[in-house]
Amino acid sequence: MTDVIKLLPDHVANQIAAGEVVQRPASVVKELLENAIDAKATQITLVIKDAGKTLIQVIDDGIGMTSTDARLCLERHATSKISKADDLFALNTKGFRGEALASIAAIAHMEVQTRTENQEVGTLIQIEGSEVKKQESIVTSKGTIIRVKNLFYNIPARRNFLKSDSVERRHIIDEFQRVALAHPNVAFTFLSNDTTLFSLPKSKLRQRIVNIFGNKMKERLVPVAEETDIVRVSGFVQKPEFARKNRNEQFFFVNDRYIKSGYLHHAVVAAFEGLLKPDTQPGYFLFLDVDPRSIDINIHPTKTEIKFDDEHAIYTLLRATIKHSLGQFSITPALDFSLDSELETPYEYENKKPVPPTIQVDSDFNPFKEEARRMKQFRAGNFRAKPTESWEALYTGIEKEKTTTSFESPTFSDKEVIEHKRTIEGLQGTDFEAEHVIGTLFEDVNAKPSSNTFQLHRKYIVTSIKSGVVIIHQHLAHQRVLYEGLLRNISVKEAVSQQLLFPLQLSFSAQDIALLANLREQLETTGFVIEKLEGETMEVSGIPVHINESSVQEIMEQLLDDMKQDVPGESFSQFDVLAKSLAKTMAIKVGTALTEEEQEHLINQLFACKEPTLSPANRKLLITLGIDYLDNKFM
Ligand code: ADP
Ligand code: MG
């Protein structure tokens, strides 16, 4: 047999390496920004076109390169940042592999324009698919400009694999924010298709956070600071009352490098213990400075995990430090630093006899009193005597039902009912006896509610039907009702809105406002009346009838989060995300007590839906237990 092994030509090797370093435009942005930081730039400008697909340009005022270096930097394993293996253990730079530029040059059209302080003229190099096409002297200011055009032009498969512009742009914004947060002493500008997304002057960290995330951050940040032999902790956490449902505002930096760490995240969450509403996440911007020798930085360039020598100590310290900060700013009423020592029994107590605690009994207490009061109100026709909860606003539609045609009150035509039966029939094979059960339900849809519903654990509505029992998840069911209503409103473009006495002023970051501006028309078709949407302010003078004024900010924030996670390309799915998001925030929550009347109303609305068995996110929202099934259980 003849020899078969050959060395891959450089451009092929580079393309393969590029696959690892450059996954999407955001990876290029990260590498170029980090190079500019390593070059000690004080002002960095990022310009992208079409989410980086056609152009990514980074301009810096750093140390620049000589013409020889400018040529060399495009070679693989060409780096100025380390020269011997030992250097690896004392890294102070972001890069060190000398791989990024070579990789990018292999899969794009690239231009390097650079000049050092001491040179009179600079250098321009043009390169296409690892091949130098042009090199010449050029008049240029000190620093470096790198232009990356037509990314993946020679790898169509990769290019086709890229997501929509909005998704790719989101990834770029994420990378940009991480670098910009880590280096507040560097000024940044970020332009996307000629619009300025960010303009961040050199500042302190607090101001940088505010400049990136908007003025709302001003009141939210609590400083964190601690220094020990192994680590210096600094930065900010957000006050617990501003905790959010997602993890968008959680940042760890180790030696100014963004990292992800489930373990350290846990330490932060532990510090917030008892202060957060269920299902919310604390926001944080935390910086850990450690001796570079104590971390294993030899990780893949695109990875953000890190390995510490002394992870456990860092965990404990981080948790205590944050607790302390929250305590100092009187956010936590009691601190448990001293808890451990207090738990130890003091010496003089050792021989003390235990005394039984005295119990005070309220002889007037009558558990039935409250119940009796509610019953009285109920009989008097006042069903909503409980303290106002936000969901109630959603339910005001029940009363208005007769006079308005809001989407809360669908009418049931025979045709619709038949359609539902079909939908349900299509669901055969799931674990409920669909046809029979739903058929029965629909038969009494128009009949007077049979007051045979009850609420289980303020979460499920249980109702009996001829053939057994239906158990409905109240939150998911209401989401379905609202979702279909919203879609109807959006498609017919007419919504009922309530005029506010005083317009609401909401503040968001400039990027969020830009995102909301894209959705303006759709929001208006759901009933929002938007007066102003610019800078960092949204002014709303009207809102859909079934929502509460006080929940508008939350609704918008949820919407923004959903849009960021699931940024759709076409306008149809944009409607869909909007409707799903609004339905999710507006739907009655688990834990909300519902009167019988409300329960029945919800059931009726649900079974008038096109798809009464699944939530908008396709979760099963009801189950049925047939009599046969129950009979079997008693065999
Ligand atoms: P690494 O950053 O790992 O060294 P790169 O491929 O990213 O590898 O860059 C190669 C070299 O090119 C760097 O080590 C640096 O000397 C030089 N270089 C890259 N970008 C810049 C820049 N913006 N300013 C000055 N020098 C740069
Ligand atoms: Mg680099």
mmCIF file of N, CA and C and ligand atoms in Angstrom, residues 21 31-41 58-66 69-70 72-82 93-104 110 112-116 143-146 301, ligand 1:
data_model
loop_
_atom_site.group_PDB
_atom_site.id
_atom_site.type_symbol
_atom_site.label_atom_id
_atom_site.label_comp_id
_atom_site.label_asym_id
_atom_site.label_seq_id
_atom_site.Cartn_x
_atom_site.Cartn_y
_atom_site.Cartn_z
ATOM 1 N N VAL A 21 -13.079 28.666 16.100
ATOM 2 C CA VAL A 21 -13.009 30.011 16.680
ATOM 3 C C VAL A 21 -14.208 30.857 16.263
ATOM 4 N N GLU A 31 -13.412 38.591 19.252
ATOM 5 C CA GLU A 31 -11.964 38.523 19.041
ATOM 6 C C GLU A 31 -11.383 39.893 18.716
ATOM 7 N N LEU A 32 -12.072 40.648 17.837
ATOM 8 C CA LEU A 32 -11.520 41.947 17.436
ATOM 9 C C LEU A 32 -11.549 42.937 18.597
ATOM 10 N N LEU A 33 -12.625 42.922 19.369
ATOM 11 C CA LEU A 33 -12.693 43.839 20.517
ATOM 12 C C LEU A 33 -11.604 43.488 21.517
ATOM 13 N N GLU A 34 -11.402 42.204 21.746
ATOM 14 C CA GLU A 34 -10.387 41.802 22.721
ATOM 15 C C GLU A 34 -8.982 42.164 22.242
ATOM 16 N N ASN A 35 -8.751 42.038 20.951
ATOM 17 C CA ASN A 35 -7.442 42.457 20.433
ATOM 18 C C ASN A 35 -7.223 43.944 20.660
ATOM 19 N N ALA A 36 -8.269 44.736 20.453
ATOM 20 C CA ALA A 36 -8.144 46.178 20.645
ATOM 21 C C ALA A 36 -7.848 46.500 22.113
ATOM 22 N N ILE A 37 -8.506 45.775 23.020
ATOM 23 C CA ILE A 37 -8.252 45.972 24.448
ATOM 24 C C ILE A 37 -6.797 45.596 24.759
ATOM 25 N N ASP A 38 -6.367 44.446 24.239
ATOM 26 C CA ASP A 38 -4.985 44.012 24.458
ATOM 27 C C ASP A 38 -3.986 45.036 23.913
ATOM 28 N N ALA A 39 -4.404 45.761 22.871
ATOM 29 C CA ALA A 39 -3.507 46.761 22.279
ATOM 30 C C ALA A 39 -3.588 48.091 23.035
ATOM 31 N N LYS A 40 -4.211 48.069 24.216
ATOM 32 C CA LYS A 40 -4.298 49.237 25.101
ATOM 33 C C LYS A 40 -5.066 50.416 24.501
ATOM 34 N N ALA A 41 -6.081 50.111 23.740
ATOM 35 C CA ALA A 41 -6.889 51.179 23.147
ATOM 36 C C ALA A 41 -7.642 51.936 24.248
ATOM 37 N N VAL A 58 -13.699 47.073 13.346
ATOM 38 C CA VAL A 58 -13.318 47.559 14.672
ATOM 39 C C VAL A 58 -12.167 48.545 14.514
ATOM 40 N N ILE A 59 -12.369 49.744 15.046
ATOM 41 C CA ILE A 59 -11.368 50.801 14.947
ATOM 42 C C ILE A 59 -10.836 51.070 16.343
ATOM 43 N N ASP A 60 -9.516 51.007 16.523
ATOM 44 C CA ASP A 60 -8.997 51.323 17.852
ATOM 45 C C ASP A 60 -7.849 52.315 17.766
ATOM 46 N N ASP A 61 -7.537 52.931 18.907
ATOM 47 C CA ASP A 61 -6.431 53.884 18.949
ATOM 48 C C ASP A 61 -5.285 53.294 19.776
ATOM 49 N N GLY A 62 -5.133 51.980 19.681
ATOM 50 C CA GLY A 62 -4.116 51.280 20.472
ATOM 51 C C GLY A 62 -2.713 51.381 19.888
ATOM 52 N N ILE A 63 -1.857 50.447 20.284
ATOM 53 C CA ILE A 63 -0.440 50.551 19.932
ATOM 54 C C ILE A 63 -0.142 50.312 18.454
ATOM 55 N N GLY A 64 -1.088 49.707 17.720
ATOM 56 C CA GLY A 64 -0.865 49.484 16.297
ATOM 57 C C GLY A 64 0.182 48.417 16.027
ATOM 58 N N MET A 65 0.471 48.201 14.747
ATOM 59 C CA MET A 65 1.468 47.193 14.368
ATOM 60 C C MET A 65 2.415 47.754 13.319
ATOM 61 N N THR A 66 3.635 47.267 13.338
ATOM 62 C CA THR A 66 4.575 47.614 12.268
ATOM 63 C C THR A 66 4.156 46.843 11.027
ATOM 64 N N ASP A 69 4.767 43.135 11.453
ATOM 65 C CA ASP A 69 3.787 42.521 12.364
ATOM 66 C C ASP A 69 2.418 42.410 11.704
ATOM 67 N N ALA A 70 2.070 43.435 10.936
ATOM 68 C CA ALA A 70 0.751 43.420 10.310
ATOM 69 C C ALA A 70 0.635 42.218 9.379
ATOM 70 N N LEU A 72 2.479 39.437 9.748
ATOM 71 C CA LEU A 72 2.631 38.228 10.572
ATOM 72 C C LEU A 72 1.374 37.874 11.368
ATOM 73 N N CYS A 73 0.656 38.909 11.775
ATOM 74 C CA CYS A 73 -0.482 38.660 12.672
ATOM 75 C C CYS A 73 -1.529 37.767 12.033
ATOM 76 N N LEU A 74 -1.441 37.636 10.686
ATOM 77 C CA LEU A 74 -2.434 36.823 10.002
ATOM 78 C C LEU A 74 -2.038 35.357 9.930
ATOM 79 N N GLU A 75 -0.831 35.051 10.370
ATOM 80 C CA GLU A 75 -0.376 33.662 10.377
ATOM 81 C C GLU A 75 -0.927 32.951 11.607
ATOM 82 N N ARG A 76 -1.070 31.643 11.468
ATOM 83 C CA ARG A 76 -1.538 30.889 12.615
ATOM 84 C C ARG A 76 -0.430 30.799 13.668
ATOM 85 N N HIS A 77 -0.818 30.803 14.920
ATOM 86 C CA HIS A 77 0.105 30.774 16.053
ATOM 87 C C HIS A 77 1.047 31.968 16.064
ATOM 88 N N ALA A 78 0.592 33.060 15.469
ATOM 89 C CA ALA A 78 1.396 34.277 15.528
ATOM 90 C C ALA A 78 0.798 35.171 16.609
ATOM 91 N N THR A 79 1.550 35.385 17.673
ATOM 92 C CA THR A 79 1.053 36.215 18.767
ATOM 93 C C THR A 79 2.194 36.989 19.387
ATOM 94 N N SER A 80 1.866 38.176 19.886
ATOM 95 C CA SER A 80 2.892 38.953 20.584
ATOM 96 C C SER A 80 2.724 38.775 22.086
ATOM 97 N N LYS A 81 1.741 37.958 22.470
ATOM 98 C CA LYS A 81 1.332 37.985 23.872
ATOM 99 C C LYS A 81 2.012 36.963 24.773
ATOM 100 N N ILE A 82 2.487 35.875 24.197
ATOM 101 C CA ILE A 82 3.307 34.964 24.997
ATOM 102 C C ILE A 82 4.490 34.532 24.147
ATOM 103 N N THR A 93 -3.435 39.133 29.266
ATOM 104 C CA THR A 93 -4.107 39.567 28.042
ATOM 105 C C THR A 93 -5.288 38.648 27.765
ATOM 106 N N LYS A 94 -6.156 39.101 26.872
ATOM 107 C CA LYS A 94 -7.318 38.283 26.499
ATOM 108 C C LYS A 94 -6.881 37.167 25.565
ATOM 109 N N GLY A 95 -6.094 37.536 24.589
ATOM 110 C CA GLY A 95 -5.672 36.546 23.596
ATOM 111 C C GLY A 95 -4.306 36.003 23.963
ATOM 112 N N PHE A 96 -3.946 34.893 23.367
ATOM 113 C CA PHE A 96 -2.597 34.362 23.529
ATOM 114 C C PHE A 96 -2.345 33.231 22.553
ATOM 115 N N ARG A 97 -3.403 32.812 21.833
ATOM 116 C CA ARG A 97 -3.244 31.659 20.971
ATOM 117 C C ARG A 97 -2.759 32.017 19.580
ATOM 118 N N GLY A 98 -2.911 33.288 19.229
ATOM 119 C CA GLY A 98 -2.498 33.698 17.892
ATOM 120 C C GLY A 98 -3.300 33.006 16.808
ATOM 121 N N GLU A 99 -4.549 32.754 17.085
ATOM 122 C CA GLU A 99 -5.361 31.974 16.157
ATOM 123 C C GLU A 99 -6.450 32.792 15.488
ATOM 124 N N ALA A 100 -6.907 33.820 16.219
ATOM 125 C CA ALA A 100 -8.128 34.492 15.785
ATOM 126 C C ALA A 100 -8.001 35.109 14.390
ATOM 127 N N LEU A 101 -7.012 35.973 14.218
ATOM 128 C CA LEU A 101 -6.933 36.678 12.938
ATOM 129 C C LEU A 101 -6.705 35.708 11.781
ATOM 130 N N ALA A 102 -5.861 34.705 11.987
ATOM 131 C CA ALA A 102 -5.626 33.718 10.927
ATOM 132 C C ALA A 102 -6.936 33.006 10.579
ATOM 133 N N SER A 103 -7.697 32.690 11.597
ATOM 134 C CA SER A 103 -8.962 31.981 11.353
ATOM 135 C C SER A 103 -9.945 32.854 10.589
ATOM 136 N N ILE A 104 -10.063 34.110 11.041
ATOM 137 C CA ILE A 104 -11.020 34.998 10.378
ATOM 138 C C ILE A 104 -10.593 35.230 8.925
ATOM 139 N N MET A 110 -10.674 40.228 4.408
ATOM 140 C CA MET A 110 -10.246 41.006 5.566
ATOM 141 C C MET A 110 -9.277 42.114 5.151
ATOM 142 N N VAL A 112 -6.551 44.918 7.011
ATOM 143 C CA VAL A 112 -5.907 45.410 8.225
ATOM 144 C C VAL A 112 -5.265 46.741 7.877
ATOM 145 N N GLN A 113 -5.580 47.764 8.637
ATOM 146 C CA GLN A 113 -4.986 49.081 8.407
ATOM 147 C C GLN A 113 -4.432 49.507 9.754
ATOM 148 N N THR A 114 -3.122 49.781 9.824
ATOM 149 C CA THR A 114 -2.551 49.980 11.151
ATOM 150 C C THR A 114 -1.316 50.869 11.116
ATOM 151 N N ARG A 115 -1.051 51.543 12.233
ATOM 152 C CA ARG A 115 0.174 52.333 12.356
ATOM 153 C C ARG A 115 0.567 52.411 13.822
ATOM 154 N N THR A 116 1.870 52.299 14.084
ATOM 155 C CA THR A 116 2.350 52.471 15.455
ATOM 156 C C THR A 116 2.665 53.947 15.666
ATOM 157 N N GLY A 143 -2.973 53.376 15.613
ATOM 158 C CA GLY A 143 -3.956 52.379 16.022
ATOM 159 C C GLY A 143 -4.259 51.429 14.879
ATOM 160 N N THR A 144 -5.339 50.708 15.019
ATOM 161 C CA THR A 144 -5.618 49.648 14.044
ATOM 162 C C THR A 144 -7.082 49.668 13.637
ATOM 163 N N ILE A 145 -7.321 49.435 12.346
ATOM 164 C CA ILE A 145 -8.686 49.234 11.866
ATOM 165 C C ILE A 145 -8.718 47.854 11.234
ATOM 166 N N ILE A 146 -9.605 47.017 11.662
ATOM 167 C CA ILE A 146 -9.758 45.711 11.018
ATOM 168 C C ILE A 146 -11.153 45.641 10.430
ATOM 169 N N PRO A 301 -10.951 29.080 23.271
ATOM 170 C CA PRO A 301 -11.216 30.520 23.140
ATOM 171 C C PRO A 301 -12.699 30.876 23.156
HETATM 172 P P1 ADP B 1 -3.820 36.624 19.937
HETATM 173 O O1 ADP B 1 -4.734 37.740 20.323
HETATM 174 O O2 ADP B 1 -4.190 35.344 20.553
HETATM 175 O O3 ADP B 1 -2.390 36.974 20.106
HETATM 176 P P2 ADP B 1 -4.751 37.176 17.272
HETATM 177 O O4 ADP B 1 -4.821 36.334 16.060
HETATM 178 O O5 ADP B 1 -6.027 37.682 17.799
HETATM 179 O O6 ADP B 1 -4.007 36.352 18.383
HETATM 180 O O7 ADP B 1 -3.801 38.386 17.005
HETATM 181 C C1 ADP B 1 -2.477 38.124 16.605
HETATM 182 C C2 ADP B 1 -1.551 39.266 16.955
HETATM 183 O O8 ADP B 1 -1.856 40.391 16.163
HETATM 184 C C3 ADP B 1 -1.667 39.730 18.358
HETATM 185 O O9 ADP B 1 -0.871 38.977 19.245
HETATM 186 C C4 ADP B 1 -1.207 41.180 18.278
HETATM 187 O O10 ADP B 1 0.183 41.256 18.348
HETATM 188 C C5 ADP B 1 -1.607 41.576 16.875
HETATM 189 N N1 ADP B 1 -2.868 42.362 16.887
HETATM 190 C C6 ADP B 1 -4.090 41.899 16.614
HETATM 191 N N2 ADP B 1 -5.016 42.879 16.708
HETATM 192 C C7 ADP B 1 -4.350 43.999 17.051
HETATM 193 C C8 ADP B 1 -4.747 45.359 17.305
HETATM 194 N N3 ADP B 1 -6.023 45.752 17.230
HETATM 195 N N4 ADP B 1 -3.779 46.247 17.627
HETATM 196 C C9 ADP B 1 -2.489 45.856 17.709
HETATM 197 N N5 ADP B 1 -2.059 44.607 17.488
HETATM 198 C C10 ADP B 1 -2.964 43.675 17.159
#
